[in-house]
Short mmCIF file of C-alpha atoms in Angstrom, two decimals:
data_model
loop_
_atom_site.label_atom_id
_atom_site.label_comp_id
_atom_site.label_asym_id
_atom_site.label_seq_id
_atom_site.Cartn_x
_atom_site.Cartn_y
_atom_site.Cartn_z
CA MET A 1 32.37 4.14 -2.58
CA HIS A 2 29.05 3.13 -4.16
CA GLU A 3 25.98 3.95 -2.04
CA THR A 4 24.85 0.32 -1.88
CA SER A 5 28.31 -0.73 -0.74
CA GLN A 6 28.33 1.90 2.00
CA LEU A 7 24.87 0.85 3.18
CA ALA A 8 25.95 -2.79 3.23
CA LEU A 9 29.15 -1.83 5.08
CA GLY A 10 27.19 -0.07 7.81
CA ALA A 11 24.80 -2.99 8.25
CA ALA A 12 27.69 -5.46 8.19
CA ALA A 13 29.55 -3.49 10.87
CA VAL A 14 26.58 -3.76 13.22
CA GLY A 15 26.19 -7.44 12.33
CA LEU A 16 29.85 -8.16 13.10
CA ALA A 17 29.60 -6.26 16.38
CA GLY A 18 26.55 -8.31 17.32
CA THR A 19 28.31 -11.55 16.38
CA TRP A 20 31.35 -10.59 18.46
CA ALA A 21 29.14 -9.76 21.43
CA TRP A 22 27.36 -13.12 21.09
CA ARG A 23 30.67 -15.01 20.93
CA GLN A 24 31.86 -13.16 24.02
CA ARG A 25 28.65 -14.25 25.78
CA LEU A 26 27.84 -10.67 26.67
CA ALA A 27 24.47 -10.13 28.33
CA LEU A 28 21.82 -9.53 25.67
CA ARG A 29 19.67 -7.10 27.64
CA PRO A 30 22.37 -4.38 28.01
CA LEU A 31 23.15 -4.72 24.29
CA HIS A 32 19.46 -4.38 23.47
CA ARG A 33 19.36 -1.26 25.63
CA ALA A 34 22.49 0.18 23.99
CA SER A 35 21.04 -0.40 20.53
CA ALA A 36 17.84 1.38 21.60
CA VAL A 37 19.86 4.38 22.78
CA ALA A 38 21.67 4.45 19.42
CA LEU A 39 18.32 4.49 17.61
CA ALA A 40 16.76 7.09 19.91
CA SER A 41 17.97 10.15 17.99
CA PHE A 42 16.65 8.79 14.70
CA LEU A 43 13.28 7.88 16.22
CA ALA A 44 12.99 11.31 17.83
CA ALA A 45 13.73 12.99 14.49
CA HIS A 46 11.29 10.65 12.73
CA LEU A 47 8.48 11.53 15.13
CA LEU A 48 9.37 15.23 14.90
CA GLY A 49 8.94 14.95 11.15
CA HIS A 50 5.47 13.48 11.65
CA LEU A 51 4.49 16.26 14.06
CA ALA A 52 5.60 18.83 11.48
CA GLY A 53 2.74 17.49 9.39
CA LEU A 54 0.37 19.27 11.76
CA ALA A 55 1.54 22.47 10.07
CA GLY A 56 0.81 21.00 6.65
CA VAL A 57 2.30 18.64 4.08
CA ALA A 58 4.76 21.29 2.86
CA ALA A 59 6.18 21.78 6.37
CA HIS A 60 6.58 18.03 6.77
CA GLN A 61 8.28 17.68 3.37
CA SER A 62 10.69 20.53 4.11
CA LEU A 63 11.77 19.02 7.43
CA LEU A 64 11.90 15.51 5.94
CA GLU A 65 14.28 16.61 3.20
CA ALA A 66 16.54 18.29 5.77
CA LEU A 67 16.61 15.16 7.95
CA ARG A 68 17.28 12.92 4.96
CA LEU A 69 20.54 14.76 4.33
CA VAL A 70 21.76 13.07 7.51
CA TYR A 71 20.06 9.71 7.89
CA ARG A 72 20.04 8.82 4.20
CA GLN A 73 23.81 8.96 4.01
CA PRO A 74 24.45 5.34 2.93
CA LEU A 75 26.83 4.52 5.79
CA VAL A 76 24.52 6.09 8.38
CA GLU A 77 21.51 4.33 6.89
CA GLY A 78 23.36 1.03 6.92
CA VAL A 79 24.16 1.41 10.61
CA LEU A 80 20.53 2.34 11.33
CA LEU A 81 19.24 -0.70 9.46
CA GLY A 82 21.72 -2.92 11.26
CA CYS A 83 20.64 -1.53 14.63
CA LEU A 84 16.97 -2.02 13.73
CA LEU A 85 17.59 -5.64 12.77
CA PHE A 86 19.54 -6.23 15.96
CA GLN A 87 16.85 -4.50 18.01
CA MET A 88 14.15 -6.73 16.54
CA GLY A 89 16.20 -9.91 16.85
CA SER A 90 17.41 -9.27 20.38
CA GLY A 91 13.96 -8.10 21.47
CA LEU A 92 12.25 -11.24 20.17
CA THR A 93 14.95 -13.37 21.81
CA LEU A 94 14.35 -11.66 25.16
CA LEU A 95 10.61 -12.07 24.65
CA TRP A 96 11.05 -15.81 24.14
CA ARG A 97 13.47 -16.21 27.04
CA GLY A 98 11.01 -14.55 29.40
CA ARG A 99 8.14 -16.92 28.65
CA GLY A 100 6.75 -18.54 31.77
CA ARG A 101 8.75 -16.23 34.05
CA ARG A 102 6.99 -12.95 33.38
CA ARG A 103 5.21 -11.51 36.43
CA GLY A 104 3.31 -8.27 36.92
CA GLY A 105 1.54 -5.82 34.66
CA VAL A 106 4.62 -3.81 33.70
CA ALA A 107 6.50 -6.91 32.56
CA TRP A 108 3.58 -7.91 30.34
CA MET A 109 3.20 -4.37 28.99
CA GLN A 110 6.86 -4.40 28.05
CA ALA A 111 6.59 -7.80 26.36
CA ILE A 112 3.43 -7.04 24.39
CA SER A 113 4.59 -3.59 23.27
CA GLY A 114 7.98 -4.98 22.26
CA GLY A 115 6.41 -7.78 20.25
CA TYR A 116 4.13 -5.36 18.43
CA LEU A 117 7.02 -2.99 17.68
CA ALA A 118 9.02 -5.85 16.14
CA LEU A 119 6.09 -6.75 13.88
CA PHE A 120 5.51 -3.10 12.95
CA LEU A 121 9.17 -2.49 12.11
CA LEU A 122 9.31 -5.58 9.93
CA ILE A 123 6.34 -4.37 7.86
CA HIS A 124 7.31 -0.69 7.97
CA VAL A 125 10.95 -1.01 6.93
CA THR A 126 10.17 -3.59 4.24
CA ALA A 127 7.47 -1.37 2.71
CA VAL A 128 9.68 1.74 2.76
CA LEU A 129 12.65 -0.02 1.16
CA ALA A 130 10.42 -1.67 -1.45
CA GLY A 131 8.80 1.67 -2.23
CA ARG A 132 12.16 3.35 -2.66
CA PHE A 133 13.33 0.49 -4.88
CA GLN A 134 10.37 1.28 -7.17
CA GLY A 135 11.26 4.98 -7.21
CA VAL A 136 8.45 6.14 -4.92
CA ASP A 137 9.06 9.09 -2.59
CA THR A 138 8.27 7.53 0.81
CA ASN A 139 7.04 10.77 2.35
CA LEU A 140 3.93 11.68 4.34
CA GLN A 141 1.63 11.16 1.37
CA PHE A 142 3.06 7.68 0.85
CA ALA A 143 2.21 6.89 4.46
CA ALA A 144 -1.23 8.45 4.23
CA ALA A 145 -2.29 6.48 1.16
CA GLY A 146 -3.67 3.62 3.22
CA MET A 147 -5.77 6.01 5.28
CA HIS A 148 -7.47 7.27 2.12
CA THR A 149 -8.03 3.96 0.32
CA PRO A 150 -11.12 2.13 1.64
CA PRO A 151 -11.21 -0.29 3.33
CA TRP A 152 -7.49 -0.09 4.20
CA GLN A 153 -8.02 2.72 6.69
CA TRP A 154 -9.39 0.11 9.11
CA PHE A 155 -5.99 -1.60 9.01
CA PHE A 156 -3.65 1.39 8.83
CA GLY A 157 -5.42 3.47 11.48
CA PRO A 158 -4.86 0.93 14.30
CA TYR A 159 -1.52 -0.11 12.73
CA TYR A 160 -0.02 3.36 13.17
CA PHE A 161 -1.84 4.21 16.39
CA PHE A 162 -0.67 1.12 18.27
CA ALA A 163 2.87 1.44 16.89
CA VAL A 164 3.36 4.89 18.42
CA PHE A 165 1.53 3.96 21.61
CA ALA A 166 3.61 0.76 21.87
CA LEU A 167 6.79 2.83 21.52
CA GLY A 168 5.72 5.09 24.38
CA THR A 169 4.75 2.06 26.45
CA HIS A 170 8.04 0.27 25.79
CA VAL A 171 10.11 3.34 26.67
CA GLY A 172 8.03 3.85 29.81
CA CYS A 173 8.59 0.26 30.90
CA ALA A 174 12.34 0.61 30.36
CA LEU A 175 12.35 3.75 32.49
CA TYR A 176 10.28 1.97 35.13
CA TRP A 177 12.88 -0.78 35.54
CA ASN A 178 15.85 1.59 35.59
CA LEU A 179 14.67 4.47 37.79
CA PRO A 180 14.45 4.59 41.59
CA GLU A 181 11.14 3.87 43.31
CA PRO A 182 9.83 7.44 43.72
CA LEU A 183 10.22 8.19 40.00
CA ARG A 184 9.46 4.94 38.19
CA VAL A 185 5.65 5.05 38.31
CA ARG A 186 5.58 8.72 37.31
CA ALA A 187 7.96 8.12 34.40
CA LEU A 188 5.84 5.22 33.16
CA ALA A 189 2.66 7.31 33.37
CA VAL A 190 4.25 10.22 31.49
CA ALA A 191 5.52 7.88 28.76
CA LEU A 192 2.08 6.28 28.36
CA VAL A 193 0.34 9.65 28.08
CA ALA A 194 2.99 10.93 25.66
CA GLY A 195 2.64 7.81 23.52
CA LEU A 196 -1.13 8.18 23.47
CA LEU A 197 -1.00 11.87 22.50
CA LEU A 198 1.61 11.27 19.80
CA ALA A 199 -0.46 8.41 18.39
CA VAL A 200 -3.54 10.64 18.16
CA CYS A 201 -1.51 13.43 16.54
CA LEU A 202 -0.13 11.01 13.96
CA LEU A 203 -3.61 9.84 12.99
CA VAL A 204 -4.74 13.47 12.66
CA VAL A 205 -1.79 14.17 10.35
CA LEU A 206 -2.34 11.07 8.22
CA ALA A 207 -6.09 11.59 7.99
CA GLY A 208 -5.53 15.13 6.74
CA ALA A 209 -2.74 14.34 4.28
CA ARG A 210 -3.72 14.04 0.65
CA ALA A 211 -3.28 10.54 -0.85
CA PRO A 212 -0.53 10.35 -3.49
CA THR A 213 -0.92 9.34 -7.10
CA HIS A 214 1.54 6.46 -6.82
CA ARG A 215 1.29 3.95 -4.02
CA PHE A 216 3.17 0.87 -2.99
CA ALA A 217 2.24 -1.91 -0.59
CA PRO A 218 0.01 -5.00 -0.53
CA GLY A 219 -3.31 -4.01 -2.04
CA GLY A 220 -1.83 -0.85 -3.56
CA VAL A 221 -1.40 1.15 -0.34
CA SER A 222 1.56 2.22 1.69
CA ALA A 223 2.97 1.23 5.04
CA GLY A 224 4.97 4.22 6.21
CA PRO A 225 7.23 7.16 5.41
CA GLY A 226 11.00 7.09 5.56
#
């Protein structure tokens, strides 16, 4: 089967599953949570690839190529893209449904971090797919281009920092709502600190990576590796 067909098949499978769930009037929040669990392994591997950049660009590239053997299988990639689209769509729907009823700091942290993640993913995935369409290797140097092209570093620095911190915040909020009382505050605190540390590490990696010769994104800079 052609790669594009396999990718489309994977995305379509997730889309059909989402449509079936909607027609069955299944609760959206558990589906949103299930989709997040399905994406968790990919996100963990993605962040691990970034952290490998602390050992140098070569270490990152070596790990990235190994990971791509799995997640760039067209069918797997199609399912991942479908899950990402569902995650964004269901998250924004939940964000809208909760307007006017949101109470407490944790609820607002969850809403704001989720909204930012949806915006980040829209930009990030679009830039990566567009870069690949143009034949650009969307590796660490692709991601770092914006950090080395003035004045774009003032956009991409906060853009990446808040994306990783928002991910830690969102995971922490989910743990807060689903763990018993003695553990929920501790889990949220650990997730916030982990998100903060990972965000700082990512900026260190990107600031130290050498900008590539070819770049893609608005203004000639990149928006993320993949």
